[in-house]
CSV table of C-alpha atoms and ligand atoms in Angstrom, one decimal:
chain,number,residue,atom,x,y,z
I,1,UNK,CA,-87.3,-146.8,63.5
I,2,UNK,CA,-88.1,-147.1,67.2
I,3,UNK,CA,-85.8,-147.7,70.3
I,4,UNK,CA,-85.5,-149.7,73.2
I,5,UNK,CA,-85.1,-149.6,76.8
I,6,UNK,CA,-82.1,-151.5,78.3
I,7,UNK,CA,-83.1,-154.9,77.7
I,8,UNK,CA,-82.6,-156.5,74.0
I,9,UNK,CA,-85.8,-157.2,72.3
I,10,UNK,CA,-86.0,-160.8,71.1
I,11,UNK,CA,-86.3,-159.5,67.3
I,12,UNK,CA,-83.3,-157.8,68.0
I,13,UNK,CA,-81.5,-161.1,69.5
I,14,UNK,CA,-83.1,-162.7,66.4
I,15,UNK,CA,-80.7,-160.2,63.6
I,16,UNK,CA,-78.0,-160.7,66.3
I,17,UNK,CA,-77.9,-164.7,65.9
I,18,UNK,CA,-78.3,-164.4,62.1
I,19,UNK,CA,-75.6,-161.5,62.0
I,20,UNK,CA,-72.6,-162.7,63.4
I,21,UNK,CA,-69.1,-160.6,64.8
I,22,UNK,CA,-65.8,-161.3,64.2
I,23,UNK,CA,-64.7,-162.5,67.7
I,24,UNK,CA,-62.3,-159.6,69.1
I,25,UNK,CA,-59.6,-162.3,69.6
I,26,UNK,CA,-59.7,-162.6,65.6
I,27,UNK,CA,-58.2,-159.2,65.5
I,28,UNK,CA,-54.8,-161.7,65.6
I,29,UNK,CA,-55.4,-162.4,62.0
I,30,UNK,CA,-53.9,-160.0,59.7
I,31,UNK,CA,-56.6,-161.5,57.5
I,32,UNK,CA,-59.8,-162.5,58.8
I,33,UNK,CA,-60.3,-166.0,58.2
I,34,UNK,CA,-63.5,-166.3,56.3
I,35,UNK,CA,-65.9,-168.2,58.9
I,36,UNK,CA,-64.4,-165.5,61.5
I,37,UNK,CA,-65.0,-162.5,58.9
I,38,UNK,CA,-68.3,-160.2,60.2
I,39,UNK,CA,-71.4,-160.9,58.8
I,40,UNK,CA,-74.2,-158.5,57.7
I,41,UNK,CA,-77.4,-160.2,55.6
I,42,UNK,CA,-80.6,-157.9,55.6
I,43,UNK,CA,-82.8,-160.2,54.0
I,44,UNK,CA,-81.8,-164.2,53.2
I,45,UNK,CA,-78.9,-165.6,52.1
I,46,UNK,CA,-80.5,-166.3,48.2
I,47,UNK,CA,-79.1,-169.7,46.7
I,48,UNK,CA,-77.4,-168.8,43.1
I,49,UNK,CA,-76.8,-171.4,40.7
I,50,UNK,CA,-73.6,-170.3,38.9
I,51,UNK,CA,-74.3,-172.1,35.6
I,52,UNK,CA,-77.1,-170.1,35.3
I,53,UNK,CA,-76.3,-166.5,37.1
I,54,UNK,CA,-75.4,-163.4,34.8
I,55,UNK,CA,-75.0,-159.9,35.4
I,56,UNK,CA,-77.0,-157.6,34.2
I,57,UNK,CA,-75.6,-154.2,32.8
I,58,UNK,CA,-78.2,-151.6,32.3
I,59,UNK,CA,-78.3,-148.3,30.2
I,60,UNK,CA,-74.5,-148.2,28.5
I,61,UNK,CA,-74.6,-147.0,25.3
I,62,UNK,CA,-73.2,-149.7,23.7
I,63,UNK,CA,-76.6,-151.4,24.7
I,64,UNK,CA,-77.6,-154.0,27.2
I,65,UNK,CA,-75.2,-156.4,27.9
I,66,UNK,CA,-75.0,-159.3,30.2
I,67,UNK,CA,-71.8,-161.2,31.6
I,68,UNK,CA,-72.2,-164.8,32.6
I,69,UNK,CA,-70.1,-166.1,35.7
I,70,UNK,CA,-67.2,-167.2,33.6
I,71,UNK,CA,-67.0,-164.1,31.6
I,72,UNK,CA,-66.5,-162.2,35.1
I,73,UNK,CA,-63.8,-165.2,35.7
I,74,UNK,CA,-61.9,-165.0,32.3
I,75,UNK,CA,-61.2,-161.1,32.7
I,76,UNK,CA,-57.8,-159.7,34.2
I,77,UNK,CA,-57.9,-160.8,37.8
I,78,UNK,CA,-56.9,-158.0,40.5
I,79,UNK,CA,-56.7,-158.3,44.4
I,80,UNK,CA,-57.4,-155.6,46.9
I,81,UNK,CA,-56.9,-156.3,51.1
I,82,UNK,CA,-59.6,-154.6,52.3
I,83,UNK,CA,-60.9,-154.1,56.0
I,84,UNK,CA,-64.6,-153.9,56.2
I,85,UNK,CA,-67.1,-152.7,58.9
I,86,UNK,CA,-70.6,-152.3,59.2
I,87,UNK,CA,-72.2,-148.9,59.7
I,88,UNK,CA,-74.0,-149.9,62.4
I,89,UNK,CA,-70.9,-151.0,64.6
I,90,UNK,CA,-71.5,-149.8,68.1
I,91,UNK,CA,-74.9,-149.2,67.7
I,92,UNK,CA,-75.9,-151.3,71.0
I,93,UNK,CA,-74.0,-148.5,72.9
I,94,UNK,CA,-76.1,-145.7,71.9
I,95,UNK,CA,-78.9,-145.1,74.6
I,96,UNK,CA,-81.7,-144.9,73.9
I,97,UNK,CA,-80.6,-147.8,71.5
I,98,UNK,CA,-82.1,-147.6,67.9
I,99,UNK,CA,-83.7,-150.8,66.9
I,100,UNK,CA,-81.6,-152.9,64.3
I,101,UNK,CA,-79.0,-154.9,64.7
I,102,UNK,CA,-77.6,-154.5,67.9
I,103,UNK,CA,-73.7,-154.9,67.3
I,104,UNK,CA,-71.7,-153.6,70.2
I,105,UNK,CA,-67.8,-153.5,68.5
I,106,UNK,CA,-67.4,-156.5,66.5
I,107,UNK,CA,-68.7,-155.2,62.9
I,108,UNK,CA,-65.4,-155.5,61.1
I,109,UNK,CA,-63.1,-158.1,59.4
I,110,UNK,CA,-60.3,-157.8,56.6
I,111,UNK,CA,-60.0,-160.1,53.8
I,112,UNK,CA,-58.1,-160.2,50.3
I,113,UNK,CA,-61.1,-160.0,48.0
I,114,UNK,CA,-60.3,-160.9,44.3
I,115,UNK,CA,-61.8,-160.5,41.4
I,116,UNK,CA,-62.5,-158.4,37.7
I,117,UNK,CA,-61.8,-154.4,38.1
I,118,UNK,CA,-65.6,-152.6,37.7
I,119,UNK,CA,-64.1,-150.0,35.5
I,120,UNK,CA,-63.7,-151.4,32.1
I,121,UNK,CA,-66.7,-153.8,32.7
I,122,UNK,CA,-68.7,-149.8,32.4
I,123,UNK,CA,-66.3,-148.7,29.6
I,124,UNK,CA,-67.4,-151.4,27.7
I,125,UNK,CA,-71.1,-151.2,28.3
I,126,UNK,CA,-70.8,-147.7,27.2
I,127,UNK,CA,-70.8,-145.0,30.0
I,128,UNK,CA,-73.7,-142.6,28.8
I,129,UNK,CA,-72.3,-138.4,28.3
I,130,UNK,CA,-74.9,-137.7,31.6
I,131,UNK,CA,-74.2,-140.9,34.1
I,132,UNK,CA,-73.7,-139.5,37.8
I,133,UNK,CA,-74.2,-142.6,39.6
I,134,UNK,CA,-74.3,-146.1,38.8
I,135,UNK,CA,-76.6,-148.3,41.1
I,136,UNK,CA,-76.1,-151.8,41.7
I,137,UNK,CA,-79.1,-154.6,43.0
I,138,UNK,CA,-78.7,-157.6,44.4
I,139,UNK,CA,-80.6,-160.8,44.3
I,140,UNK,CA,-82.3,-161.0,47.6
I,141,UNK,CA,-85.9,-159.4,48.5
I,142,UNK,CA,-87.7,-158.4,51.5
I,143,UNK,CA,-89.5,-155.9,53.2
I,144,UNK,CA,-88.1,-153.2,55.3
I,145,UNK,CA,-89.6,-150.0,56.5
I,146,UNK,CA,-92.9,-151.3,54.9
I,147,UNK,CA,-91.5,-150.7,51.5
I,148,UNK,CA,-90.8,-154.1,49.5
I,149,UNK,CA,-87.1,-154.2,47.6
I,150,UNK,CA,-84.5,-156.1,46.5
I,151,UNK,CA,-80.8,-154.1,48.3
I,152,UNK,CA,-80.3,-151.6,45.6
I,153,UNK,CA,-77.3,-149.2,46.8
I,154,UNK,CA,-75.9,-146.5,44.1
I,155,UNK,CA,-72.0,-144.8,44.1
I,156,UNK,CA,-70.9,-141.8,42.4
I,157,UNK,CA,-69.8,-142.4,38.9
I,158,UNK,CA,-66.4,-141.4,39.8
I,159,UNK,CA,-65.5,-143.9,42.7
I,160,UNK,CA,-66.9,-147.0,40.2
I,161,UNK,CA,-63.7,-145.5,38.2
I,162,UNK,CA,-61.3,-146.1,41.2
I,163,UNK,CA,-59.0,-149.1,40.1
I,164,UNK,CA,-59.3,-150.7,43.5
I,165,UNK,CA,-63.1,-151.1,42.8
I,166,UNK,CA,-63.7,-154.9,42.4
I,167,UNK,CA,-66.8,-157.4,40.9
I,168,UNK,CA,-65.2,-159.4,43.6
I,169,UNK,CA,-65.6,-163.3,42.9
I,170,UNK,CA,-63.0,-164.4,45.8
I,171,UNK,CA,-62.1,-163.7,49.5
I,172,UNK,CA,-59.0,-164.9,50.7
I,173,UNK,CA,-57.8,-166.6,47.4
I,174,UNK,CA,-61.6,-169.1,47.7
I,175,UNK,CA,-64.9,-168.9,46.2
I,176,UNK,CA,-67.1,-166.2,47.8
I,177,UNK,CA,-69.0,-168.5,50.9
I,178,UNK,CA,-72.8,-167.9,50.1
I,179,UNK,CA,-73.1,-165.2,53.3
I,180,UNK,CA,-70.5,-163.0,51.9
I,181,UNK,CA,-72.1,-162.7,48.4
I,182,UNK,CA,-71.4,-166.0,46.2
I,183,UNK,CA,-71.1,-165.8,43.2
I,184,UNK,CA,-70.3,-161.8,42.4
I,185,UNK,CA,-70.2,-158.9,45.2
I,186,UNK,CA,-69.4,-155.2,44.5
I,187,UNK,CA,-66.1,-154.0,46.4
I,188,UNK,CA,-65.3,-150.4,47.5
I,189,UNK,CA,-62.6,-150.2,49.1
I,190,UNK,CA,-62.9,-147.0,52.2
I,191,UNK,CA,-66.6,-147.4,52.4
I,192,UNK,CA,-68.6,-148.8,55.5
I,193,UNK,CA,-70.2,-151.8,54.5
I,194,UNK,CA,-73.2,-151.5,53.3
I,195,UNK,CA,-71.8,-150.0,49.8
I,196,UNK,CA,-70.2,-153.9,49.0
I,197,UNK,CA,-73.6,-155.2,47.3
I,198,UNK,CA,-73.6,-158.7,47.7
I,199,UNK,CA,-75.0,-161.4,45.1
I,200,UNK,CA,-74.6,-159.0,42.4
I,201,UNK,CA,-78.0,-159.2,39.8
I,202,UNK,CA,-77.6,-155.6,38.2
I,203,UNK,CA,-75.5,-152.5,37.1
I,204,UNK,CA,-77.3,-149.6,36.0
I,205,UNK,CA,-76.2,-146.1,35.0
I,206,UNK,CA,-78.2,-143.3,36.4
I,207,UNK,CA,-78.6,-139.5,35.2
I,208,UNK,CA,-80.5,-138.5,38.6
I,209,UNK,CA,-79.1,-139.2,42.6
I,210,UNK,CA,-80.7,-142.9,43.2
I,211,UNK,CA,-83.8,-142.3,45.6
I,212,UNK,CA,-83.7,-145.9,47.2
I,213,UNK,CA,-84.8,-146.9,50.6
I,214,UNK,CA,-80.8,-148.0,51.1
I,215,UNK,CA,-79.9,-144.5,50.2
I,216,UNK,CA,-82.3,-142.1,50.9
I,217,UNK,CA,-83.7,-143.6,54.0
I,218,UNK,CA,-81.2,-145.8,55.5
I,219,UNK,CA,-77.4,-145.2,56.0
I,220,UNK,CA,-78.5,-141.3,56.9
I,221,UNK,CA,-76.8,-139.5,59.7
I,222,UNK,CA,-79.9,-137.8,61.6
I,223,UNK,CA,-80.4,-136.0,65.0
I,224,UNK,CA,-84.3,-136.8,64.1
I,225,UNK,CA,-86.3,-138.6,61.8
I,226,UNK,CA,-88.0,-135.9,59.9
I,227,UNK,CA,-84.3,-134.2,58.9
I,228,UNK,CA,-82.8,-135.0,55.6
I,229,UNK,CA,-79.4,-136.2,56.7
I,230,UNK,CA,-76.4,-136.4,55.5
I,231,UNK,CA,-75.9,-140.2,54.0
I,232,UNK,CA,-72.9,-142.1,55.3
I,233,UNK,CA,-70.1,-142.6,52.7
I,234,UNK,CA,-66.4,-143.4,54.2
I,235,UNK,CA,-65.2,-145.3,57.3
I,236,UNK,CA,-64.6,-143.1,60.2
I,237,UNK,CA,-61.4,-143.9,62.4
I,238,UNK,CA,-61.2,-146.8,64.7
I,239,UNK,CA,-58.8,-148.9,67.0
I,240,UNK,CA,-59.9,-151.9,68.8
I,241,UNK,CA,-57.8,-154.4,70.6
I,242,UNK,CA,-57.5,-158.3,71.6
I,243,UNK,CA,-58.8,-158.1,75.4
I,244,UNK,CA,-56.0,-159.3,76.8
I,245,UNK,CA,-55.9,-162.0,79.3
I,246,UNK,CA,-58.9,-164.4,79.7
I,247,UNK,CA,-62.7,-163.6,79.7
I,248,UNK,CA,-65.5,-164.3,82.3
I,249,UNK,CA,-67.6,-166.6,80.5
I,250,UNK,CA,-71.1,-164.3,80.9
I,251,UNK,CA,-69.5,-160.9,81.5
I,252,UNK,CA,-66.4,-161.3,79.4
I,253,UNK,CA,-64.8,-159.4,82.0
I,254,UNK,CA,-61.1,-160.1,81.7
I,255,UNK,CA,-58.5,-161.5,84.4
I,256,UNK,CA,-54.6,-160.8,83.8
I,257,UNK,CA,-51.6,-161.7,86.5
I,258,UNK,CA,-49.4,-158.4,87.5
I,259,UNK,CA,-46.5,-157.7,84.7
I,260,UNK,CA,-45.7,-157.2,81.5
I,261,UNK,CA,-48.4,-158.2,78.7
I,262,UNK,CA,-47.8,-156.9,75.4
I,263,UNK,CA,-51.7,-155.0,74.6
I,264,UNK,CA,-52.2,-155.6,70.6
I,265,UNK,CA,-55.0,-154.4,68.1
I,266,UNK,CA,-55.4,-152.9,65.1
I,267,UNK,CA,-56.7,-149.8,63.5
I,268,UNK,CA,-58.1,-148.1,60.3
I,269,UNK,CA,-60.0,-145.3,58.5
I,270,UNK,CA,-61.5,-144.9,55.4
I,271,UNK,CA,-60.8,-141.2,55.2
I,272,UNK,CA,-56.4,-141.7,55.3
I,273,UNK,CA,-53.9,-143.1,56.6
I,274,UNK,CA,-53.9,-144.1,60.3
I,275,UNK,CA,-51.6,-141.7,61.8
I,276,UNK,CA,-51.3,-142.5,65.7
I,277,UNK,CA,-52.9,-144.9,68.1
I,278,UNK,CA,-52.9,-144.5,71.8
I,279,UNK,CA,-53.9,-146.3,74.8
I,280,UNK,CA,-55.8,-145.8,78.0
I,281,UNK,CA,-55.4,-147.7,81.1
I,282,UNK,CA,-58.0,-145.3,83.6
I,283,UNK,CA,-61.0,-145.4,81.3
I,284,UNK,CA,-60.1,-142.5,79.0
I,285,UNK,CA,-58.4,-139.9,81.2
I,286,UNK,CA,-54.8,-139.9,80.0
I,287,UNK,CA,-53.7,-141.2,76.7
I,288,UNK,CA,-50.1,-142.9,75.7
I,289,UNK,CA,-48.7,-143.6,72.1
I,290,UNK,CA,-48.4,-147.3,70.6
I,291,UNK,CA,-46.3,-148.5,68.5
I,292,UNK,CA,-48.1,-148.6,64.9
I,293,UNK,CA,-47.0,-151.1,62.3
I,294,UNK,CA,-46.9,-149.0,59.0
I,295,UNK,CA,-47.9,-152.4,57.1
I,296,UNK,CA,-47.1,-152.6,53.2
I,297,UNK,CA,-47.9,-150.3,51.1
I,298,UNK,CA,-49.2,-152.5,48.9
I,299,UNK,CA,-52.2,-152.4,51.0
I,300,UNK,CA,-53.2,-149.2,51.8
I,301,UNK,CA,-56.7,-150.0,52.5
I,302,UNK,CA,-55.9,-152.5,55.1
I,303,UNK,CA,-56.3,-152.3,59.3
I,304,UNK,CA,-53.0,-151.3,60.8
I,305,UNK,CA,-51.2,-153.6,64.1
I,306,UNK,CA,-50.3,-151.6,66.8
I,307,UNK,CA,-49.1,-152.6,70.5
I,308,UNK,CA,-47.8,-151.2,73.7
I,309,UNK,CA,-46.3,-153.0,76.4
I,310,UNK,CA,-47.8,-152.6,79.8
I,311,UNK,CA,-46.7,-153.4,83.2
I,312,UNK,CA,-50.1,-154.0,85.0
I,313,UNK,CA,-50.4,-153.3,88.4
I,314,UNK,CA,-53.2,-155.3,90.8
I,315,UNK,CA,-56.4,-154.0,90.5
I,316,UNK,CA,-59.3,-153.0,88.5
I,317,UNK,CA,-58.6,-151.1,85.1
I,318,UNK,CA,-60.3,-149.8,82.4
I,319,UNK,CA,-58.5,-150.3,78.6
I,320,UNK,CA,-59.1,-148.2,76.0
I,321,UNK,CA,-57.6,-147.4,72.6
I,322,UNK,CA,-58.1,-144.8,70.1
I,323,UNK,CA,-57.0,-144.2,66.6
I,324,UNK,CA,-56.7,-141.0,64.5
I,325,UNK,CA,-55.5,-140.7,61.2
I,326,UNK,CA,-54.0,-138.5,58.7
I,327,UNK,CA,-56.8,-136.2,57.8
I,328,UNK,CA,-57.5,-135.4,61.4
I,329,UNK,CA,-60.0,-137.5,62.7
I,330,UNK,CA,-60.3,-139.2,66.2
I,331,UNK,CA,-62.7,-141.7,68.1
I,332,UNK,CA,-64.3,-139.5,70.4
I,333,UNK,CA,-64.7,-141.0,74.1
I,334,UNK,CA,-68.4,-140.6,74.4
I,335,UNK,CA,-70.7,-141.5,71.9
I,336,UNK,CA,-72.4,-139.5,69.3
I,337,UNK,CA,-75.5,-140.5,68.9
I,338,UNK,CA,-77.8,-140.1,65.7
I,339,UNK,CA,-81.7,-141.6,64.7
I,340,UNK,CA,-80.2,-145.4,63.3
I,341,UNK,CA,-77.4,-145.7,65.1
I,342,UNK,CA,-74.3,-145.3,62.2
I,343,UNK,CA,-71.0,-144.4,62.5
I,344,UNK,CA,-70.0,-144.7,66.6
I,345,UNK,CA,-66.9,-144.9,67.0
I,346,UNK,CA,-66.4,-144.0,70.3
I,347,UNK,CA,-63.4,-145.8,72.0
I,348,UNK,CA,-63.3,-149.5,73.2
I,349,UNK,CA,-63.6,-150.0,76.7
I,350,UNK,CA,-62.3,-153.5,78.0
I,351,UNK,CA,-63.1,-154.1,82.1
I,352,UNK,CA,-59.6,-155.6,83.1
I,353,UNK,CA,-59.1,-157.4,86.8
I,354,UNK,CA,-55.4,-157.4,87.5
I,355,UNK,CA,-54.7,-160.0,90.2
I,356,UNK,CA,-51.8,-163.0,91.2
I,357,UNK,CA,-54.2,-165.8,90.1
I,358,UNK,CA,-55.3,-164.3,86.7
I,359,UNK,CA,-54.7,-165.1,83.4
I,360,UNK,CA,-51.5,-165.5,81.9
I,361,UNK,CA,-52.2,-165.0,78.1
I,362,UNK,CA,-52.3,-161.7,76.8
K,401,MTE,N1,-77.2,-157.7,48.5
K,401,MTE,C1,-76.9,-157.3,49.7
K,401,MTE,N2,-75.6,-156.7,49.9
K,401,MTE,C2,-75.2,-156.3,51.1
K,401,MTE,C3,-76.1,-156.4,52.2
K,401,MTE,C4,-77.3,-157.0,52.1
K,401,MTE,O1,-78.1,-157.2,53.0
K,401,MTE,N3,-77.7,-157.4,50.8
K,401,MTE,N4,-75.6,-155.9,53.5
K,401,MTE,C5,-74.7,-154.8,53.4
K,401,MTE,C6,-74.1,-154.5,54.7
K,401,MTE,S1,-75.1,-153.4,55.6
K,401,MTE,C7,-72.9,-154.8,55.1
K,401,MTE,S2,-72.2,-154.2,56.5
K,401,MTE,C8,-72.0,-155.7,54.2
K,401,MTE,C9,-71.6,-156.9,55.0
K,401,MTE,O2,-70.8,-157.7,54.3
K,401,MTE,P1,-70.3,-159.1,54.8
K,401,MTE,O3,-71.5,-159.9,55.3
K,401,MTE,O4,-69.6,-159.8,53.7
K,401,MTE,O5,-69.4,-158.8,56.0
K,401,MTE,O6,-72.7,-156.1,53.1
K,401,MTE,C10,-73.5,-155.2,52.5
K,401,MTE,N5,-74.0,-155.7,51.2
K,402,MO,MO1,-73.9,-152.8,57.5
């Protein structure tokens, strides 16, 4: 994988139009509506007939079996609220930037995926004495370091146990939209993205750790290309909030009158529990405590609102916001950076010009 200069390549702007954000605004939503919900598509978007489409379920010991798109349907029905983010989020901040999809913070969106728990769907295929992984393939092909695939990711036997784990055939209470997987999509609940296979094909139990480009090449935390890694599994801690006030169309600077504005976001980890968020007015330098919404618990796998009332004074500001959570993790202020780009989470930074004549909405 190269890098770049400053200036985005057009292949990058070419991922970047197909690969769209969930506008920062959208952070509103407790659920993302769908068309506002990230979107992440390494290959094409393949066009599934349902009639036709059937899961595959590979090496139980019950033998082969295959489940057809109403079989999936007709099984108990379970919902998990999810929040979901790319890997890659804030890879456009790293310098030098690694070439791939350039997302700056936008990677995320939360929806209420529903659909048939993955766990007795591998009880009943027969889970073999020595399965340590189960890897799941989607439909769509292409080419990527060279090496021609279809997206093949595996997860530990154990997590494919979790009850939360879904063959997810819904997001927000309608059919999957083609982007986000139509008809079946693996869900996995705590992971970065790249674990929810989309446009499911194929289960299949494995004895060995699944040697994939997905796994053993991609989604690797490396200082340089030659190391091993160590491949990326849960969602680190992050906070990000509605830039307040209104944008500069090119910039996206924002302009807010003097006064009270309520700042609002929302936060979440993959590793626990979000356990404080705090916000910076001065770029970073000194922290204050919002006010965290605790959320239900129903939905423990679900971005967290915060807010904290500020009293802005005229002149130019510098928001930030940072989350930690319950098992001690915190978004560092300066990036980390590593060989693809995974995992920054270094805090939002949103330029703010206080003056009379700004914007009112915050
Ligand atoms: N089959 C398949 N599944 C996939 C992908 C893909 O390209 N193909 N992209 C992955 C990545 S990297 C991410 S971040 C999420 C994005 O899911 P979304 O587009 O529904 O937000 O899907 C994952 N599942
Ligand atoms: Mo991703």
């Amino acid at each position: 994988m190269g890098d770049s200069g400053d200036a985005i390549t057009r292949d990058e702007l070419q991922l970047a139009t197909r690969n769209h954000g969930m506008p920062l605004e959208a952070l509103r939503w407790p659920l993302t509506p769908a068309g506002l919900h990230y979107v992440l598509v390494h290959y094409d978007i393949p066009l599934v007939d349902e009639r036709t489409w059937a899961l595959e379920i590979d090496g139980g010991t019950a033998g082969g079996s295959r489940l057809s798109f109403d079989e999936v349907r007709s099984r108990e029905r379970q919902t998990v609220v999810m929040t979901m983010e790319c890997a890659g989020n804030g890879r456009a901040f790293l310098e030098p930037r690694p070439l791939s999809q350039p997302w700056l913070s936008e990677a995320v969106g939360t929806a209420r995926w529903g659909g048939a728990i993955l766990r007795p769907v591998l009880e009943e295929a027969g889970i073999p004495d020595d399965a340590r992984e189960v890897v799941f393939t989607g439909l769509d092909r292409g080419v990527e370091g060279e090496i021609p695939q279809q997206y093949q990711r595996s997860l530990p036997l154990d997590e494919c146990l979790r009850d939360d784990v879904l063959l997810a055939y819904e997001m927000n209470d309608s059919p999957l939209p083609p982007q986000h997987g139509f008809p079946v999509r693996l869900i996995v609940p705590g992971w970065y993205g790249m674990t929810n296979v989309k446009w499911l094909a194929k289960i299949s139990f494995a004895a060995e750790p699944f040697a994939g480009y997905q796994q053993e090449t991609a989604y690797r935390l490396r200082q340089d290309p030659d190391e091993e890694g160590v491949p990326l599994s849960r969602m680190l801690p992050r906070a990000l909030m509605v830039p307040p006030g209104v944008p500069d169309f090119m910039t996206r600077r924002r302009f807010l009158a003097p006064g009270r504005h309520t700042i609002e976001g929302r936060a979440w980890s993959g590793e626990a529990e979000i356990s404080a968020v705090e916000v910076s007015i001065d770029g970073g330098e000194h922290w204050v405590p919002a006010t965290i919404d605790r959320g239900s618990p129903d939905d423990p796998w679900a971005w967290r609102a915060w807010s904290w009332d500020w009293t802005a004074e005229p002149g130019e500001h510098t928001l930030c916001c940072r989350a930690r959570d319950a098992s001690g993790g915190i978004q560092p202020v300066d990036e980390r950076w590593n060989v693809h780009g995974y995992a920054n989470n270094a805090v939002q930074r949103v330029a703010v010009t206080v003056q009379p004549e700004g914007g009112n909405g915050s």
